[in-house]
Short mmCIF file of C-alpha atoms and ligand atoms in Angstrom, two decimals:
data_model
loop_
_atom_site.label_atom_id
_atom_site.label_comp_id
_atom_site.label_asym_id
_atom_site.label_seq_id
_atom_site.Cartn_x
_atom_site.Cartn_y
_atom_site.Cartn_z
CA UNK H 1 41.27 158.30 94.00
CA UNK H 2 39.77 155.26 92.43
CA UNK H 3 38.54 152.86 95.11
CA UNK H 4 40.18 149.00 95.08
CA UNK H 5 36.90 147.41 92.95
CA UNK H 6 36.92 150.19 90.54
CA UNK H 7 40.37 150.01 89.87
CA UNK H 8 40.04 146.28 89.28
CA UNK H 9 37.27 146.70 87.04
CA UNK H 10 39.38 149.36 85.04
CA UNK H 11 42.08 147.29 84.32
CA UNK H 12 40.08 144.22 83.59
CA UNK H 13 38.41 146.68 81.18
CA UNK H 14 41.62 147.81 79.71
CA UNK H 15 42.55 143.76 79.40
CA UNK H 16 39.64 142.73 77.39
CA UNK H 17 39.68 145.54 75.21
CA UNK H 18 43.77 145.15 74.33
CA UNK H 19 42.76 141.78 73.47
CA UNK H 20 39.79 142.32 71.11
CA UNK H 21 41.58 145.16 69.33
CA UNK H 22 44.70 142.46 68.45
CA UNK H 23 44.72 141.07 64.97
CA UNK H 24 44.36 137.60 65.60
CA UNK H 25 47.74 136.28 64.38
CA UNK H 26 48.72 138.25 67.37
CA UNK H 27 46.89 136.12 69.39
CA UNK H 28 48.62 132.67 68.75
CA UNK H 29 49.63 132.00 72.30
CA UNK H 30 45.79 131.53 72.28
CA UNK H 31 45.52 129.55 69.56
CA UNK H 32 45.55 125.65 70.15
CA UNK H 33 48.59 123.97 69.61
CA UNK H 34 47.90 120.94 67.87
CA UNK H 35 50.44 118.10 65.91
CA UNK H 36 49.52 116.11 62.80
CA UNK H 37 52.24 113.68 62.02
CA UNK H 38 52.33 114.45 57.75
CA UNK H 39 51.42 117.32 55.47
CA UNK H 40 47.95 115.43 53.77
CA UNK H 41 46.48 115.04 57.77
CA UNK H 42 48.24 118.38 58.94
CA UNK H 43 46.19 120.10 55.36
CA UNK H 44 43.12 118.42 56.89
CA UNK H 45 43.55 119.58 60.33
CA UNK H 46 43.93 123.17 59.06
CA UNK H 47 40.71 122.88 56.90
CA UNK H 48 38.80 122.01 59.85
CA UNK H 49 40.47 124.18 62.89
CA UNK H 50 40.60 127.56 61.13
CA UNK H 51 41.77 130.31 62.72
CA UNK H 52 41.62 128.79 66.18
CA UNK H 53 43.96 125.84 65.69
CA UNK H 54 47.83 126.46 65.02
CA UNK H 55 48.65 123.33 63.40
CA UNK H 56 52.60 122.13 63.29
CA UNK H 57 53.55 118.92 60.32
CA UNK H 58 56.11 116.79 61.59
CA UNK H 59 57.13 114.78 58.00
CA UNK H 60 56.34 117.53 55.33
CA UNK H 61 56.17 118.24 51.47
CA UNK H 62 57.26 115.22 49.72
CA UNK H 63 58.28 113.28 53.06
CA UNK H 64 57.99 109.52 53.27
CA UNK H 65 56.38 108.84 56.71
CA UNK H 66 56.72 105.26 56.53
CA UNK H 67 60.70 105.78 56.82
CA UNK H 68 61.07 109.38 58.55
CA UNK H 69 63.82 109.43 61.77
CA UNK H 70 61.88 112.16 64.32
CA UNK H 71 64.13 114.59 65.31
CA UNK H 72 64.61 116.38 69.18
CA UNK H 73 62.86 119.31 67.80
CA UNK H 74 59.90 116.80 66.74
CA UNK H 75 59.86 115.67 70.70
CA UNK H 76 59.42 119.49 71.81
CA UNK H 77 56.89 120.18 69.40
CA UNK H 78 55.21 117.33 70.77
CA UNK H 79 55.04 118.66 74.56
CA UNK H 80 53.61 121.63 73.79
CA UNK H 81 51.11 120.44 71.43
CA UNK H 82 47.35 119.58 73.16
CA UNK H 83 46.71 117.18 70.54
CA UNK H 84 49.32 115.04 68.37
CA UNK H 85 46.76 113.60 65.33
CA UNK H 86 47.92 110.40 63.14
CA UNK H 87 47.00 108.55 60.59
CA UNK H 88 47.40 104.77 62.76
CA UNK H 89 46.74 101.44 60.91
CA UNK H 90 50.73 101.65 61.81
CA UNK H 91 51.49 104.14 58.91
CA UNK H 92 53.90 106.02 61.59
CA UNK H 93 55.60 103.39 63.05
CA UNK H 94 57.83 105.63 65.05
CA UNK H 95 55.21 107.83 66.74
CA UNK H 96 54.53 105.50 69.59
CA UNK H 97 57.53 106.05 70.77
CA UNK H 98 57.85 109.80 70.26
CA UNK H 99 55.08 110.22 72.09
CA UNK H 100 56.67 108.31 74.90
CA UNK H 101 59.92 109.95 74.90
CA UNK H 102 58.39 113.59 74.68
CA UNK H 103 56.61 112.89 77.92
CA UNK H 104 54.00 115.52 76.14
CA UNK H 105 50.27 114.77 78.18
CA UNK H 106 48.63 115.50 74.38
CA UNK H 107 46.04 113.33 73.59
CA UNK H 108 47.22 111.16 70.67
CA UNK H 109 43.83 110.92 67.46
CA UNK H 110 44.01 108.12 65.06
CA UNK H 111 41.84 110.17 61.95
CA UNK H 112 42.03 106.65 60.04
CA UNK H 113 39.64 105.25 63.40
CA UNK H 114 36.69 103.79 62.47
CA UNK H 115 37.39 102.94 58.86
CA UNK H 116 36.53 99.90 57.14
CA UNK H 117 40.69 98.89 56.52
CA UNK H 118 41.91 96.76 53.71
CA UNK H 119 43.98 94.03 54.41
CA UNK H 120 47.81 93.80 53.45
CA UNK H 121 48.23 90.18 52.77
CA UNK H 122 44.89 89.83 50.25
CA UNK H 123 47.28 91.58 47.27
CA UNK H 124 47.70 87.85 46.34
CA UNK H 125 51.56 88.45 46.16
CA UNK H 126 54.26 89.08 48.43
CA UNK H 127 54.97 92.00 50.48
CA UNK H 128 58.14 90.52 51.43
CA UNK H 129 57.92 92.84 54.81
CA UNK H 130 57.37 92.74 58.03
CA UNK H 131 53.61 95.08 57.67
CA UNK H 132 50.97 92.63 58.27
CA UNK H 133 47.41 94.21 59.05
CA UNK H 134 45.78 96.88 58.07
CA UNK H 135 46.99 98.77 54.73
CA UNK H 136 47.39 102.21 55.71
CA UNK H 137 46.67 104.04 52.62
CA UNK H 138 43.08 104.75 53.89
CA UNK H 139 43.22 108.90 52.98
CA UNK H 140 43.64 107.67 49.19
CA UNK H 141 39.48 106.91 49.31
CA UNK H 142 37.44 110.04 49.92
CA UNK H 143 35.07 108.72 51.65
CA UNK H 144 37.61 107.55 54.12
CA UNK H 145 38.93 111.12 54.49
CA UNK H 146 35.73 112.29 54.86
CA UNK H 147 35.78 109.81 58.16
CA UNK H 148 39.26 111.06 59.16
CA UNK H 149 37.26 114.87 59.17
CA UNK H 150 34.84 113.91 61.58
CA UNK H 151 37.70 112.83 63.81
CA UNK H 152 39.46 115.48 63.95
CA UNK H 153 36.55 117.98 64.46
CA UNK H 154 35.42 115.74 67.46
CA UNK H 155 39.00 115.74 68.85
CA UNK H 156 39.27 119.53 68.68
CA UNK H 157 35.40 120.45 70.04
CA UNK H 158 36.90 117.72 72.72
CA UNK H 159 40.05 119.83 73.78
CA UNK H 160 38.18 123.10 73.26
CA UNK H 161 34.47 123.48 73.69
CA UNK H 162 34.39 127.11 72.97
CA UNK H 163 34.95 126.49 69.32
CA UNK H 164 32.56 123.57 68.46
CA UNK H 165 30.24 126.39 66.11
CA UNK H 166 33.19 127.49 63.99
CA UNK H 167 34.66 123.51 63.96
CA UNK H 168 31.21 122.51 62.94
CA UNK H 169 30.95 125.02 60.37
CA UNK H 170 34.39 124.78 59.06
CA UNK H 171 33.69 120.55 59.03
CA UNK H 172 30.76 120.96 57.18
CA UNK H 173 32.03 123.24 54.40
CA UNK H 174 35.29 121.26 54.19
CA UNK H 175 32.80 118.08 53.79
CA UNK H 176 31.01 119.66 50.74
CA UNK H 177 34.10 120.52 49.04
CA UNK H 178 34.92 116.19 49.63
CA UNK H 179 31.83 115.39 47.96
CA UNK H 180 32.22 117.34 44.78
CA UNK H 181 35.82 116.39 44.86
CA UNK H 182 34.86 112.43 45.16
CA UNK H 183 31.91 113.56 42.02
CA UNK H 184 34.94 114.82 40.00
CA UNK H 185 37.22 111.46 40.22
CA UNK H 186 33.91 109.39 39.80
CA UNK H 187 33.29 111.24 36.39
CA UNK H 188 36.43 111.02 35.21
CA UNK H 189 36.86 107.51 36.24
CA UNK H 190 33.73 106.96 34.30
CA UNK H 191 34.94 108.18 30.91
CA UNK H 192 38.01 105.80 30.96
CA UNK H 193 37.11 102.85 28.81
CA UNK H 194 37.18 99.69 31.52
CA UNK H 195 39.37 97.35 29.79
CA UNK H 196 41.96 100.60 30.28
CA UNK H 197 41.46 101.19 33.77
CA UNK H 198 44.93 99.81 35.52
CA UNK H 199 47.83 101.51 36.21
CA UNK H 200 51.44 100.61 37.21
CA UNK H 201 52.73 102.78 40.90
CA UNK H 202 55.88 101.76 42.89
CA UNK H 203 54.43 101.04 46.24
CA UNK H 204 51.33 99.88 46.63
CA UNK H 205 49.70 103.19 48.10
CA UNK H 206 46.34 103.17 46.01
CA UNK H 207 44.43 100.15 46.91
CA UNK H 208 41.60 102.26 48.69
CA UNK H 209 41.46 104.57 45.50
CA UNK H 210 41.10 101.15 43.41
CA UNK H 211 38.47 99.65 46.32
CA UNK H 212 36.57 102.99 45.47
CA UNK H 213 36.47 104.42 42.03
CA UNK H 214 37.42 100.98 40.21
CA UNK H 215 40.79 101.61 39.03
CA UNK H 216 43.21 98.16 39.35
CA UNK H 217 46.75 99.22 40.74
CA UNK H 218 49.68 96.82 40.87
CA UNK H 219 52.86 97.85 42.09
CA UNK H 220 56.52 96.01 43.04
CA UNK H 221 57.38 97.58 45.93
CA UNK H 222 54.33 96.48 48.78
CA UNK H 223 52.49 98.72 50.65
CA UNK H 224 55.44 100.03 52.44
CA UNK H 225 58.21 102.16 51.17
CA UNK H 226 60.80 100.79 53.56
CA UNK H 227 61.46 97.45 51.52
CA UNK H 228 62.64 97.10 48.44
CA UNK H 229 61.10 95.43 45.37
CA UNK H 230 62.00 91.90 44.86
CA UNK H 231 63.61 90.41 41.97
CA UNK H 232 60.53 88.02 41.53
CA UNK H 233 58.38 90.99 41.58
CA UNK H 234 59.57 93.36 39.15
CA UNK H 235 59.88 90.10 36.31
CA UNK H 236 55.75 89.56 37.66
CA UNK H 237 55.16 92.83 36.55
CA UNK H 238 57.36 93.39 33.17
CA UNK H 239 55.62 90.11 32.17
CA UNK H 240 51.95 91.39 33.50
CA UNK H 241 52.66 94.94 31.51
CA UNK H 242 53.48 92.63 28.22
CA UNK H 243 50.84 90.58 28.68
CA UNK H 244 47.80 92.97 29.16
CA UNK H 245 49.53 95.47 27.63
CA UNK H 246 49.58 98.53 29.88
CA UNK H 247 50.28 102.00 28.33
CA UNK H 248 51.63 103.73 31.62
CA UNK H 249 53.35 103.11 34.64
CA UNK H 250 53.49 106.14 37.61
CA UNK H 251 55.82 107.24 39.84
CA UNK H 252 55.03 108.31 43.44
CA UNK H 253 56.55 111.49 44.99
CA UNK H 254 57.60 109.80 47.63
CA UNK H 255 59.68 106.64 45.69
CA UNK H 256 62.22 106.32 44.24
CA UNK H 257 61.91 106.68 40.66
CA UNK H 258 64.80 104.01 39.08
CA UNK H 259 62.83 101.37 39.39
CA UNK H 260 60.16 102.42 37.67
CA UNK H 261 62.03 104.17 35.17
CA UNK H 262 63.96 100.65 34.52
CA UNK H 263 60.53 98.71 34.14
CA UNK H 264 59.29 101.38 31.71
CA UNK H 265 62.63 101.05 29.29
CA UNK H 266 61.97 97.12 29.69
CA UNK H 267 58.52 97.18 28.84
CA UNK H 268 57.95 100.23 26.42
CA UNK H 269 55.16 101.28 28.72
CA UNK H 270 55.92 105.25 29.15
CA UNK H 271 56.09 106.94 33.01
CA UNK H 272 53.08 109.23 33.65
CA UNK H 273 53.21 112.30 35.39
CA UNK H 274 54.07 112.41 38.69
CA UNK H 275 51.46 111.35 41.63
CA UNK H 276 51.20 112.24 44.92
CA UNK H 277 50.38 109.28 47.29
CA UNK H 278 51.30 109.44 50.76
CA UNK H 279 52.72 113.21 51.01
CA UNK H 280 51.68 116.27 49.29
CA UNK H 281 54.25 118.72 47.18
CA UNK H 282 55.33 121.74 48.05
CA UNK H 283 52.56 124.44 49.08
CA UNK H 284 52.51 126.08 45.58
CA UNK H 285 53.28 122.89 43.74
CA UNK H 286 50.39 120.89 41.51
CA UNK H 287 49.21 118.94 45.16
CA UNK H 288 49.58 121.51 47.64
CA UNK H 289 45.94 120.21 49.58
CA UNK H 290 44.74 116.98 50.06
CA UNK H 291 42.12 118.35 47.32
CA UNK H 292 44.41 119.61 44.74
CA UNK H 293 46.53 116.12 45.17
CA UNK H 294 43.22 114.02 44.65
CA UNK H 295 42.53 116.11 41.67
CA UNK H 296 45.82 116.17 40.32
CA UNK H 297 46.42 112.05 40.51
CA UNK H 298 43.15 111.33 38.55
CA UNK H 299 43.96 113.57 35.93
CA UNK H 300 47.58 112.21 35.37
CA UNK H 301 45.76 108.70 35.73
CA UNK H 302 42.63 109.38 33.52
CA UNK H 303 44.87 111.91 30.49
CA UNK H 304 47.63 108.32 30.31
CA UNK H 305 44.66 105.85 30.41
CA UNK H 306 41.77 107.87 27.81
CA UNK H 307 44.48 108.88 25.04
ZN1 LIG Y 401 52.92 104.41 51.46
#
Protein backbone atom coordinates (compact mmCIF):
# COMPACT_ATOMS: atom_id res chain seq x y z
CA UNK A 1 0.00 0.00 0.00
CA UNK A 2 1.38 3.31 -1.04
CA UNK A 3 1.90 5.54 1.99
CA UNK A 4 -0.14 9.21 2.00
CA UNK A 5 3.24 11.31 0.58
CA UNK A 6 3.91 8.80 -2.02
CA UNK A 7 0.61 8.70 -3.24
CA UNK A 8 0.61 12.49 -3.46
CA UNK A 9 3.73 12.56 -5.23
CA UNK A 10 2.26 9.92 -7.76
CA UNK A 11 -0.50 11.78 -8.75
CA UNK A 12 1.24 15.09 -8.88
CA UNK A 13 3.53 13.05 -11.17
CA UNK A 14 0.73 11.76 -13.25
CA UNK A 15 -0.58 15.72 -13.38
CA UNK A 16 2.47 17.21 -14.79
CA UNK A 17 3.09 14.64 -17.17
CA UNK A 18 -0.82 14.71 -18.68
CA UNK A 19 -0.07 18.23 -19.08
CA UNK A 20 3.27 18.21 -20.95
CA UNK A 21 2.11 15.41 -23.22
CA UNK A 22 -1.12 17.87 -24.39
CA UNK A 23 -0.74 19.58 -27.70
CA UNK A 24 -0.87 22.99 -26.74
CA UNK A 25 -4.14 24.10 -28.40
CA UNK A 26 -5.36 21.76 -25.78
CA UNK A 27 -4.11 23.84 -23.31
CA UNK A 28 -6.09 27.15 -23.96
CA UNK A 29 -7.72 27.37 -20.58
CA UNK A 30 -4.00 28.22 -19.92
CA UNK A 31 -3.53 30.46 -22.39
CA UNK A 32 -4.09 34.27 -21.50
CA UNK A 33 -7.17 35.69 -22.40
CA UNK A 34 -6.56 38.93 -23.75
CA UNK A 35 -9.06 41.69 -25.87
CA UNK A 36 -7.89 44.06 -28.61
CA UNK A 37 -10.71 46.27 -29.63
CA UNK A 38 -10.04 45.93 -33.91
CA UNK A 39 -8.47 43.39 -36.23
CA UNK A 40 -5.01 45.77 -37.16
CA UNK A 41 -4.24 45.90 -32.96
CA UNK A 42 -5.77 42.31 -32.37
CA UNK A 43 -3.01 41.16 -35.69
CA UNK A 44 -0.43 42.97 -33.54
CA UNK A 45 -1.26 41.43 -30.32
CA UNK A 46 -1.03 37.97 -31.92
CA UNK A 47 2.44 38.78 -33.48
CA UNK A 48 3.75 39.54 -30.20
CA UNK A 49 1.88 36.93 -27.67
CA UNK A 50 2.40 33.74 -29.70
CA UNK A 51 1.30 30.75 -28.55
CA UNK A 52 0.74 31.93 -25.00
CA UNK A 53 -1.80 34.67 -25.63
CA UNK A 54 -5.43 33.75 -26.99
CA UNK A 55 -6.33 36.93 -28.46
CA UNK A 56 -10.32 37.75 -29.13
CA UNK A 57 -11.14 41.13 -31.95
CA UNK A 58 -14.09 42.87 -30.95
CA UNK A 59 -14.75 45.11 -34.49
CA UNK A 60 -13.25 42.72 -37.20
CA UNK A 61 -12.40 42.41 -41.02
CA UNK A 62 -13.53 45.48 -42.68
CA UNK A 63 -15.27 46.96 -39.41
CA UNK A 64 -15.44 50.70 -38.85
CA UNK A 65 -14.48 51.19 -35.15
CA UNK A 66 -15.18 54.72 -35.08
CA UNK A 67 -19.07 53.79 -35.51
CA UNK A 68 -19.31 50.02 -34.17
CA UNK A 69 -22.51 49.38 -31.46
CA UNK A 70 -20.70 46.62 -28.85
CA UNK A 71 -22.80 43.90 -28.45
CA UNK A 72 -23.67 41.70 -24.87
CA UNK A 73 -21.41 39.10 -26.18
CA UNK A 74 -18.62 41.98 -26.52
CA UNK A 75 -19.33 42.71 -22.54
CA UNK A 76 -18.64 38.86 -21.68
CA UNK A 77 -15.71 38.67 -23.68
CA UNK A 78 -14.59 41.51 -21.83
CA UNK A 79 -14.87 39.84 -18.18
CA UNK A 80 -13.01 37.11 -18.94
CA UNK A 81 -10.33 38.77 -20.74
CA UNK A 82 -7.01 39.81 -18.34
CA UNK A 83 -6.23 42.51 -20.62
CA UNK A 84 -8.69 44.59 -23.01
CA UNK A 85 -5.86 46.56 -25.46
CA UNK A 86 -7.01 49.83 -27.55
CA UNK A 87 -5.91 52.01 -29.74
CA UNK A 88 -7.07 55.50 -27.38
CA UNK A 89 -6.50 59.03 -28.81
CA UNK A 90 -10.53 58.36 -28.61
CA UNK A 91 -10.55 56.10 -31.79
CA UNK A 92 -13.12 53.75 -29.71
CA UNK A 93 -15.31 56.04 -28.34
CA UNK A 94 -17.56 53.41 -26.93
CA UNK A 95 -15.02 51.31 -25.01
CA UNK A 96 -15.06 53.41 -21.91
CA UNK A 97 -18.13 52.46 -21.29
CA UNK A 98 -17.94 48.77 -22.15
CA UNK A 99 -15.46 48.43 -19.93
CA UNK A 100 -17.68 49.90 -17.28
CA UNK A 101 -20.69 47.96 -17.95
CA UNK A 102 -18.74 44.52 -18.21
CA UNK A 103 -17.59 45.07 -14.68
CA UNK A 104 -14.45 42.89 -16.19
CA UNK A 105 -11.19 43.80 -13.51
CA UNK A 106 -8.91 43.61 -17.04
CA UNK A 107 -6.48 46.08 -17.20
CA UNK A 108 -7.42 48.40 -20.09
CA UNK A 109 -3.62 49.29 -22.66
CA UNK A 110 -3.73 52.28 -24.82
CA UNK A 111 -0.88 50.77 -27.68
CA UNK A 112 -1.16 54.42 -29.30
CA UNK A 113 0.50 55.70 -25.49
CA UNK A 114 3.38 57.53 -25.79
CA UNK A 115 3.16 58.65 -29.39
CA UNK A 116 3.93 61.92 -30.69
CA UNK A 117 -0.16 62.58 -31.91
CA UNK A 118 -1.15 64.84 -34.70
CA UNK A 119 -3.60 67.28 -34.14
CA UNK A 120 -7.23 67.23 -35.71
CA UNK A 121 -7.94 70.85 -36.15
CA UNK A 122 -4.30 71.77 -38.04
CA UNK A 123 -5.98 70.10 -41.51
CA UNK A 124 -6.66 73.83 -42.19
CA UNK A 125 -10.36 72.89 -43.06
CA UNK A 126 -13.29 71.77 -41.32
CA UNK A 127 -13.99 68.62 -39.67
CA UNK A 128 -17.42 69.68 -39.14
CA UNK A 129 -17.47 67.08 -35.97
CA UNK A 130 -17.45 66.91 -32.71
CA UNK A 131 -13.44 64.99 -32.63
CA UNK A 132 -11.22 67.62 -31.39
CA UNK A 133 -7.67 66.32 -30.17
CA UNK A 134 -5.61 63.92 -31.07
CA UNK A 135 -6.07 62.27 -34.71
CA UNK A 136 -6.23 58.72 -34.10
CA UNK A 137 -4.84 57.28 -37.16
CA UNK A 138 -1.44 56.80 -35.37
CA UNK A 139 -0.97 52.77 -36.63
CA UNK A 140 -0.92 54.32 -40.31
CA UNK A 141 3.06 55.47 -39.45
CA UNK A 142 5.31 52.50 -38.76
CA UNK A 143 7.22 53.86 -36.56
CA UNK A 144 4.21 54.53 -34.46
CA UNK A 145 3.25 50.84 -34.61
CA UNK A 146 6.46 49.95 -33.80
CA UNK A 147 5.62 52.07 -30.37
CA UNK A 148 2.19 50.40 -30.07
CA UNK A 149 4.57 46.82 -30.03
CA UNK A 150 6.46 47.77 -27.18
CA UNK A 151 3.19 48.35 -25.38
CA UNK A 152 1.73 45.54 -25.75
CA UNK A 153 4.78 43.29 -24.97
CA UNK A 154 5.17 45.32 -21.65
CA UNK A 155 1.44 44.84 -20.88
CA UNK A 156 1.62 41.08 -21.40
CA UNK A 157 5.31 40.41 -19.49
CA UNK A 158 3.11 42.71 -16.89
CA UNK A 159 0.10 40.20 -16.54
CA UNK A 160 2.37 37.20 -17.00
CA UNK A 161 5.99 37.14 -16.00
CA UNK A 162 6.58 33.62 -16.98
CA UNK A 163 6.54 34.54 -20.61
CA UNK A 164 8.69 37.75 -20.83
CA UNK A 165 11.65 35.41 -22.98
CA UNK A 166 9.21 34.24 -25.64
CA UNK A 167 7.33 38.04 -25.59
CA UNK A 168 10.77 39.47 -25.94
CA UNK A 169 11.71 37.27 -28.63
CA UNK A 170 8.50 37.30 -30.47
CA UNK A 171 8.73 41.56 -30.04
CA UNK A 172 11.94 41.61 -31.40
CA UNK A 173 11.38 39.51 -34.53
CA UNK A 174 8.00 41.17 -35.11
CA UNK A 175 10.15 44.61 -34.84
CA UNK A 176 12.56 43.51 -37.66
CA UNK A 177 9.89 42.53 -39.92
CA UNK A 178 8.52 46.68 -39.12
CA UNK A 179 11.72 47.93 -40.19
CA UNK A 180 12.06 46.28 -43.53
CA UNK A 181 8.40 46.86 -43.97
CA UNK A 182 8.86 50.85 -43.20
CA UNK A 183 12.37 50.32 -45.89
CA UNK A 184 9.86 48.98 -48.48
CA UNK A 185 7.21 52.06 -48.37
CA UNK A 186 10.29 54.47 -48.07
CA UNK A 187 11.65 53.04 -51.46
CA UNK A 188 8.73 53.07 -53.12
CA UNK A 189 7.75 56.40 -51.90
CA UNK A 190 11.06 57.45 -53.24
CA UNK A 191 10.54 56.45 -56.87
CA UNK A 192 7.26 58.50 -57.15
CA UNK A 193 8.15 61.72 -58.87
CA UNK A 194 7.31 64.58 -55.96
CA UNK A 195 5.17 66.86 -57.83
CA UNK A 196 2.91 63.34 -58.05
CA UNK A 197 2.92 62.46 -54.58
CA UNK A 198 -0.92 63.32 -53.32
CA UNK A 199 -3.68 61.29 -53.27
CA UNK A 200 -7.47 61.73 -52.82
CA UNK A 201 -9.08 59.10 -49.58
CA UNK A 202 -12.60 59.60 -48.07
CA UNK A 203 -11.79 60.13 -44.48
CA UNK A 204 -8.93 61.54 -43.48
CA UNK A 205 -7.19 58.27 -42.03
CA UNK A 206 -3.57 58.82 -43.52
CA UNK A 207 -2.18 61.92 -42.08
CA UNK A 208 0.56 59.92 -40.03
CA UNK A 209 1.45 57.97 -43.33
CA UNK A 210 1.75 61.59 -45.04
CA UNK A 211 3.71 63.04 -41.62
CA UNK A 212 6.08 60.00 -42.42
CA UNK A 213 6.87 58.94 -45.90
CA UNK A 214 5.85 62.43 -47.56
CA UNK A 215 2.80 61.60 -49.34
CA UNK A 216 -0.01 64.75 -49.15
CA UNK A 217 -3.59 63.22 -48.46
CA UNK A 218 -6.75 65.30 -48.62
CA UNK A 219 -9.95 63.85 -48.04
CA UNK A 220 -13.89 65.23 -47.57
CA UNK A 221 -15.02 63.30 -44.99
CA UNK A 222 -12.60 64.41 -41.59
CA UNK A 223 -10.83 62.18 -39.63
CA UNK A 224 -13.86 60.43 -38.47
CA UNK A 225 -16.14 58.17 -40.35
CA UNK A 226 -19.21 59.04 -38.32
CA UNK A 227 -19.91 62.49 -40.17
CA UNK A 228 -20.62 63.02 -43.36
CA UNK A 229 -18.82 65.13 -45.98
CA UNK A 230 -20.01 68.59 -46.35
CA UNK A 231 -21.31 70.19 -49.34
CA UNK A 232 -18.48 72.90 -49.06
CA UNK A 233 -16.04 70.16 -48.90
CA UNK A 234 -16.57 67.93 -51.68
CA UNK A 235 -16.79 71.41 -54.26
CA UNK A 236 -13.01 72.22 -52.20
CA UNK A 237 -11.89 69.14 -53.45
CA UNK A 238 -13.46 68.71 -57.19
CA UNK A 239 -11.96 72.22 -57.62
CA UNK A 240 -8.42 71.18 -55.80
CA UNK A 241 -8.41 67.79 -58.17
CA UNK A 242 -8.96 70.32 -61.35
CA UNK A 243 -6.67 72.56 -60.29
CA UNK A 244 -3.50 70.44 -59.50
CA UNK A 245 -4.67 67.95 -61.50
CA UNK A 246 -4.73 64.70 -59.54
CA UNK A 247 -4.79 61.34 -61.46
CA UNK A 248 -6.44 59.17 -58.59
CA UNK A 249 -8.67 59.32 -55.87
CA UNK A 250 -8.93 56.01 -53.22
CA UNK A 251 -11.46 54.48 -51.50
CA UNK A 252 -11.12 53.14 -47.92
CA UNK A 253 -12.51 49.70 -46.90
CA UNK A 254 -14.14 51.01 -44.35
CA UNK A 255 -16.23 54.13 -46.35
CA UNK A 256 -18.53 54.34 -48.16
CA UNK A 257 -17.62 54.37 -51.67
CA UNK A 258 -20.50 56.89 -53.48
CA UNK A 259 -18.92 59.66 -52.63
CA UNK A 260 -15.91 59.05 -53.96
CA UNK A 261 -17.16 57.39 -56.87
CA UNK A 262 -19.34 60.75 -57.55
CA UNK A 263 -16.13 63.03 -57.19
CA UNK A 264 -14.23 60.75 -59.60
CA UNK A 265 -17.17 60.99 -62.50
CA UNK A 266 -17.02 64.91 -61.68
CA UNK A 267 -13.50 65.26 -61.94
CA UNK A 268 -12.21 62.54 -64.47
CA UNK A 269 -9.72 61.54 -61.84
CA UNK A 270 -10.09 57.49 -61.86
CA UNK A 271 -10.68 55.43 -58.23
CA UNK A 272 -7.57 53.38 -57.29
CA UNK A 273 -7.63 50.17 -55.85
CA UNK A 274 -8.98 49.64 -52.76
CA UNK A 275 -7.00 50.66 -49.35
CA UNK A 276 -7.16 49.48 -46.15
CA UNK A 277 -7.06 52.26 -43.44
CA UNK A 278 -8.49 51.67 -40.19
CA UNK A 279 -9.50 47.78 -40.49
CA UNK A 280 -7.87 45.02 -42.25
CA UNK A 281 -9.78 42.55 -44.95
CA UNK A 282 -10.64 39.36 -44.53
CA UNK A 283 -7.79 36.85 -43.27
CA UNK A 284 -7.00 35.58 -46.84
CA UNK A 285 -7.83 38.84 -48.51
CA UNK A 286 -4.87 41.33 -50.07
CA UNK A 287 -4.50 43.01 -46.12
CA UNK A 288 -4.97 40.18 -43.96
CA UNK A 289 -1.84 41.64 -41.34
CA UNK A 290 -1.10 44.91 -40.40
CA UNK A 291 2.05 44.07 -42.77
CA UNK A 292 0.35 42.85 -45.79
CA UNK A 293 -2.18 46.06 -45.43
CA UNK A 294 0.91 48.51 -45.23
CA UNK A 295 2.29 46.80 -48.21
CA UNK A 296 -0.72 46.56 -50.09
CA UNK A 297 -1.80 50.57 -49.66
CA UNK A 298 1.63 51.78 -50.99
CA UNK A 299 1.51 49.74 -53.88
CA UNK A 300 -2.11 50.80 -54.93
CA UNK A 301 -0.77 54.41 -53.98
CA UNK A 302 2.72 54.26 -55.69
CA UNK A 303 1.28 51.83 -59.24
CA UNK A 304 -1.80 55.14 -59.59
CA UNK A 305 0.82 57.87 -58.80
CA UNK A 306 4.30 56.40 -61.03
CA UNK A 307 2.18 55.40 -64.29
ZN1 LIG B 1 -10.75 56.43 -39.37
Amino acid sequence: MLTRRAAVSLLAGCLALAASALPAAAQSADKLKVVATFSILGDMVRNVGGGRVEVTTLVGPNGDAHVYSPTPADGRRLTEARIVFTNGLKFEGWIARLVKSSGTRAVTVEAARGVKTLQNDDAGHDHGHHHGGADPHAWQSIGNAKLYVANIRDALIAADEAGKATYEANAAAYLKQLDALEAEVKELVAKIPPERRRIITSHDAFRYFEDAYGIDFVAPQGVSTESEASARDVARIIQQIRREAIAAVFVENVSDARLMERIAKETGARIGTKVYSDALSEPNGPAGTYIDMMRHNIRAFSAALSS
